[in-house]
mmCIF file of C-alpha atoms in Angstrom:
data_model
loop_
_atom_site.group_PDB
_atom_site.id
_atom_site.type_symbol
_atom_site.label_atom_id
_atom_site.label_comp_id
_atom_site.label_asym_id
_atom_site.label_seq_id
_atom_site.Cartn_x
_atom_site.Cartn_y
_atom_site.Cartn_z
ATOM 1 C CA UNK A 7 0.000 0.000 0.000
ATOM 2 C CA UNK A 8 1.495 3.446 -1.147
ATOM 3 C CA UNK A 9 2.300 5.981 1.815
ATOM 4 C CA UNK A 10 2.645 3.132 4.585
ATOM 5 C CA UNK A 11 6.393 3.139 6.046
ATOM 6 C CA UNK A 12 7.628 0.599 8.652
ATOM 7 C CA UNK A 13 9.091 2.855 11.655
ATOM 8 C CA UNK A 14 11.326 1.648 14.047
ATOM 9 C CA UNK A 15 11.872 3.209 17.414
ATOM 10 C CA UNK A 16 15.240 2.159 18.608
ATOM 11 C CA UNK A 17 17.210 2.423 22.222
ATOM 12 C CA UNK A 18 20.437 3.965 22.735
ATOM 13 C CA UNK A 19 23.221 3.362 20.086
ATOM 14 C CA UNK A 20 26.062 4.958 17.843
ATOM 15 C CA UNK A 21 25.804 5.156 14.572
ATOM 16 C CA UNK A 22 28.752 2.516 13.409
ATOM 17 C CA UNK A 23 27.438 2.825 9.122
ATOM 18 C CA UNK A 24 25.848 -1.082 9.954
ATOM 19 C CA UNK A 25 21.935 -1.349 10.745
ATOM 20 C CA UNK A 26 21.427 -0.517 14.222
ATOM 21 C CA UNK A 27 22.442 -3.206 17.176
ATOM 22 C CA UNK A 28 19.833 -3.842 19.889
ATOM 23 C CA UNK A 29 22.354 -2.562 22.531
ATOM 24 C CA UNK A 30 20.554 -0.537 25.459
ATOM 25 C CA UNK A 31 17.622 -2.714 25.130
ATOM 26 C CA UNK A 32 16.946 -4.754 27.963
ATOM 27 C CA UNK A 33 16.724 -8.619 27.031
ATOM 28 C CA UNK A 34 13.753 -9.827 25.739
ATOM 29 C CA UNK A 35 12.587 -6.358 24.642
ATOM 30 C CA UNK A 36 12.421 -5.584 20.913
ATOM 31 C CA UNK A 37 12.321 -2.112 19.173
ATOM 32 C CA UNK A 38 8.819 -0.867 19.120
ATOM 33 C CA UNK A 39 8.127 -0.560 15.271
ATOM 34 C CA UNK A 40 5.071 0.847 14.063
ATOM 35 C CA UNK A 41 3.977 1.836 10.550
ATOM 36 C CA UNK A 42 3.023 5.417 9.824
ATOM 37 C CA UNK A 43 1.027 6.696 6.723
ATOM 38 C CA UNK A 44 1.785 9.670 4.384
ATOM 39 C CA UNK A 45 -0.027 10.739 1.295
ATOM 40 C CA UNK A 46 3.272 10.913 -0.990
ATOM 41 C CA UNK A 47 6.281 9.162 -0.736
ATOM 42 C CA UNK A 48 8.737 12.588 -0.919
ATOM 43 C CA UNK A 49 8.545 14.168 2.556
ATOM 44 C CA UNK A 50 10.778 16.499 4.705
ATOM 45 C CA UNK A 51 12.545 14.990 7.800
ATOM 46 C CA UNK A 52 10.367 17.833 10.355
ATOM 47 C CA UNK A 53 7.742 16.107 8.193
ATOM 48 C CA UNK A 54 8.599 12.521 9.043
ATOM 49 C CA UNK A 55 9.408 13.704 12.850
ATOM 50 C CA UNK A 56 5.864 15.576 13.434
ATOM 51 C CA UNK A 57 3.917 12.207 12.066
ATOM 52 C CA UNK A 58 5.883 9.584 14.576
ATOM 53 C CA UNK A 59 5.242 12.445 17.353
ATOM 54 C CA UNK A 60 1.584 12.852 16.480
ATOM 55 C CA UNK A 61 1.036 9.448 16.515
ATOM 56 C CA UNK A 62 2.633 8.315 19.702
ATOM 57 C CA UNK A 63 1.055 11.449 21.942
ATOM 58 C CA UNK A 64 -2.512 10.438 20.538
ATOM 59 C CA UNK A 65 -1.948 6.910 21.322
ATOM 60 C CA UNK A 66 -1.484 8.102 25.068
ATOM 61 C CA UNK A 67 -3.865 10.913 24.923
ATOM 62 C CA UNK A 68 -6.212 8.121 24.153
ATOM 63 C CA UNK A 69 -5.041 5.816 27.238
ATOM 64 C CA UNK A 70 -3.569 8.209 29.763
ATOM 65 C CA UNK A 71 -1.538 5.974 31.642
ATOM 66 C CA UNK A 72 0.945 6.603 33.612
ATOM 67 C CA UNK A 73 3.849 6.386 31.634
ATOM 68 C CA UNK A 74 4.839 8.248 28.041
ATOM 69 C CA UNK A 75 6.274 5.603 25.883
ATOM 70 C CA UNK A 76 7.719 8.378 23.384
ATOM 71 C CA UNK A 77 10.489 9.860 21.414
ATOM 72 C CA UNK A 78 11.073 12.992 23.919
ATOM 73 C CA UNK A 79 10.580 13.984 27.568
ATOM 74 C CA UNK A 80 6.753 15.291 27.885
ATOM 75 C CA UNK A 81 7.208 18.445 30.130
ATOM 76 C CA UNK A 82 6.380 17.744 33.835
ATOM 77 C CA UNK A 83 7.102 14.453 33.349
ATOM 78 C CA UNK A 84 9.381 12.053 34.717
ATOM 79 C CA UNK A 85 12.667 10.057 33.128
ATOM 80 C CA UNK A 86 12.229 6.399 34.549
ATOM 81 C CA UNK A 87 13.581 2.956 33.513
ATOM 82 C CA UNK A 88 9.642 2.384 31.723
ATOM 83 C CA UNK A 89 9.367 5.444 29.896
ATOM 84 C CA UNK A 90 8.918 9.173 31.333
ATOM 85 C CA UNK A 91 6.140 8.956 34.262
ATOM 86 C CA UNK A 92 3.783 12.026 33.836
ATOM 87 C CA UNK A 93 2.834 13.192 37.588
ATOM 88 C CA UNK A 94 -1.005 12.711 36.522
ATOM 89 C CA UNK A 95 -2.349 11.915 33.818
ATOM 90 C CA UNK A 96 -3.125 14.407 31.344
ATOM 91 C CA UNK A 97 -3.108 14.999 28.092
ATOM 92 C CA UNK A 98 -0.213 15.706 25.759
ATOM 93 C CA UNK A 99 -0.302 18.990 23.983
ATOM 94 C CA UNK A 100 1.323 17.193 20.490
ATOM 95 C CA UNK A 101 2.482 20.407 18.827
ATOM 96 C CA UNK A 102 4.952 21.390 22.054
ATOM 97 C CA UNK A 103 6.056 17.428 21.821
ATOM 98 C CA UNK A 104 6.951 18.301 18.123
ATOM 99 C CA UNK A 105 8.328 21.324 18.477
ATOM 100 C CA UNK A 106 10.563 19.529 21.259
ATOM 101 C CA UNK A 107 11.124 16.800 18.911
ATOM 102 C CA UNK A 108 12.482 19.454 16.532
ATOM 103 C CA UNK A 109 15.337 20.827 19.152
ATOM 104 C CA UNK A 110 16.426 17.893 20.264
ATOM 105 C CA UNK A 111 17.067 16.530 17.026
ATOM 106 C CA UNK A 112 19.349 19.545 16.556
ATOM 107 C CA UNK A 113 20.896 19.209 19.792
ATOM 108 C CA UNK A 114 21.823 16.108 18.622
ATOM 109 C CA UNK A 115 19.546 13.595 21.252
ATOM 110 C CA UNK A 116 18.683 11.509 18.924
ATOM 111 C CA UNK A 117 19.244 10.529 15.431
ATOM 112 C CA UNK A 118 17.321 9.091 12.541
ATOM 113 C CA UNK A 119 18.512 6.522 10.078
ATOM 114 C CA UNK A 120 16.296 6.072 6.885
ATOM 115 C CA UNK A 121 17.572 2.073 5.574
ATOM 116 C CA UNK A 122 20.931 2.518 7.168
ATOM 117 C CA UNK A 123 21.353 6.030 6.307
ATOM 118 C CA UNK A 124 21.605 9.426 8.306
ATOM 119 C CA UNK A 125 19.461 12.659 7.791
ATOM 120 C CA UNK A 126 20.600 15.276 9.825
ATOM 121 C CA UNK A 127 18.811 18.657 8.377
ATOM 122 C CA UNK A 128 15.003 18.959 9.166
ATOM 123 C CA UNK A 129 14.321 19.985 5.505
ATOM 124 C CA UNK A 130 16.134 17.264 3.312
ATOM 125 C CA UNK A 131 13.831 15.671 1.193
ATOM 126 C CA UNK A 132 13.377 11.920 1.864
ATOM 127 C CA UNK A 133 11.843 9.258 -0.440
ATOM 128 C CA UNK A 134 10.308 6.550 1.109
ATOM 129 C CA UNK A 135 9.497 3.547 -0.624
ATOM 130 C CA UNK A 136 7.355 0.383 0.757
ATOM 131 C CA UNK A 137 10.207 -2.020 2.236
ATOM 132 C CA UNK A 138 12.234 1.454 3.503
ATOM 133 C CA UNK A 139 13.152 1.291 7.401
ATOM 134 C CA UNK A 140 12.771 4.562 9.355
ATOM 135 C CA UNK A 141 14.663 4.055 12.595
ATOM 136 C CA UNK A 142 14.836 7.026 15.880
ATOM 137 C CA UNK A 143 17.809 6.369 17.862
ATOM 138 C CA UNK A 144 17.554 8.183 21.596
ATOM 139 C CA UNK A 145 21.780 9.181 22.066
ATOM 140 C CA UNK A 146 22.471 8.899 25.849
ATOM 141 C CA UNK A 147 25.507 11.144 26.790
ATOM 142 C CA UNK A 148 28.494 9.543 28.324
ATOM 143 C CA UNK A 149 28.647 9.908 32.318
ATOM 144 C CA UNK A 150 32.724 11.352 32.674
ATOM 145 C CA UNK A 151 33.484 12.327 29.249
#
C-alpha cells in the first residue's frame, strides 16, 4: 500500500554505518516498530518527525496511563527505567512534543537513520518507498566524558 512506512523506534546506540544493534535494550525487549502513513512518498525529515510524534502522543492521549512511551521527555514528566512517568495523567499537547522533537534533534539527542542512512537537516527531502526502514535512535551522553 502506497504511503505506509515501517518505523522503528530504537534504544540507545552509535551510529557505526551497519543497521542498528539492539544494545541498550533490555533482554527480551524488541524495538517498538510501528507503521506510519503519508499521502506521498517525498517528505521532509520535520515532516517525518511531526507524524511519529503525532502518533505516539494520541496513542497516550487516548489511554492516559501513567507512563509516556515516546520519542522525547513530555514536560512535567518524569525520566524512569519504563518510559517518562507524567505526575497525573493528562493529556499531551502534540504540537509542544513536536516542536521539542524538533530541538532535540538539533541538539543532537537523537538521530534518525532512513535504511541505514543518516538525515541530519530537518528539511532534506526523503523518499520513502514500501520495504524502507525509518529508525529514531535516543543518544544517551556519556557519564565522565
Amino acid at each position: 500500500m502506497q504511503g505506509r512506512r515501517r518505523t522503528r523506534k530504537g534504544a540507545a546506540d552509535a551510529h557505526t554505518g551497519h543497521r542498528p544493534r539492539r544494545a541498550g535494550l533490555p533482554p527480551g525487549r524488541p524495538p517498538v516498530e510501528f507503521v506510519l502513513g503519508f499521502p506521498t512518498n517525498h517528505l521532509t525529515v520535520r515532516d517525518l518527525i511531526r507524524a511519529r510524534i503525532e502518533q505516539e502522543v494520541a496513542a497516550y492521549n487516548e489511554r492516559q496511563g501513567e507512563y509516556f512511551q515516546g520519542l522525547v521527555q513530555p514536560g512535567a514528566a518524569e525520566l524512569t527505567l519504563n518510559g517518562y512517568r507524567m505526575p497525573r495523567p493528562r493529556r499531551i499537547d502534540p504540537a509542544e512534543q513536536v516542536e521539542r522533537a524538533l530541538e532535540a534533534l538539533m541538539r543532537n539527542g537523537f538521530l534518525i537513520l532512513i535504511d541505514d542512512r543518516q538525515v541530519e537537516q530537518l528539511d532534506d527531502v526523503v523518499i520513502l518507498g514500501e520495504q524502507t526502514v525509518v529508525t529514531f535512535l535516543k543518544l544517551v551522553p556519556l557519564v565522565g566524558g
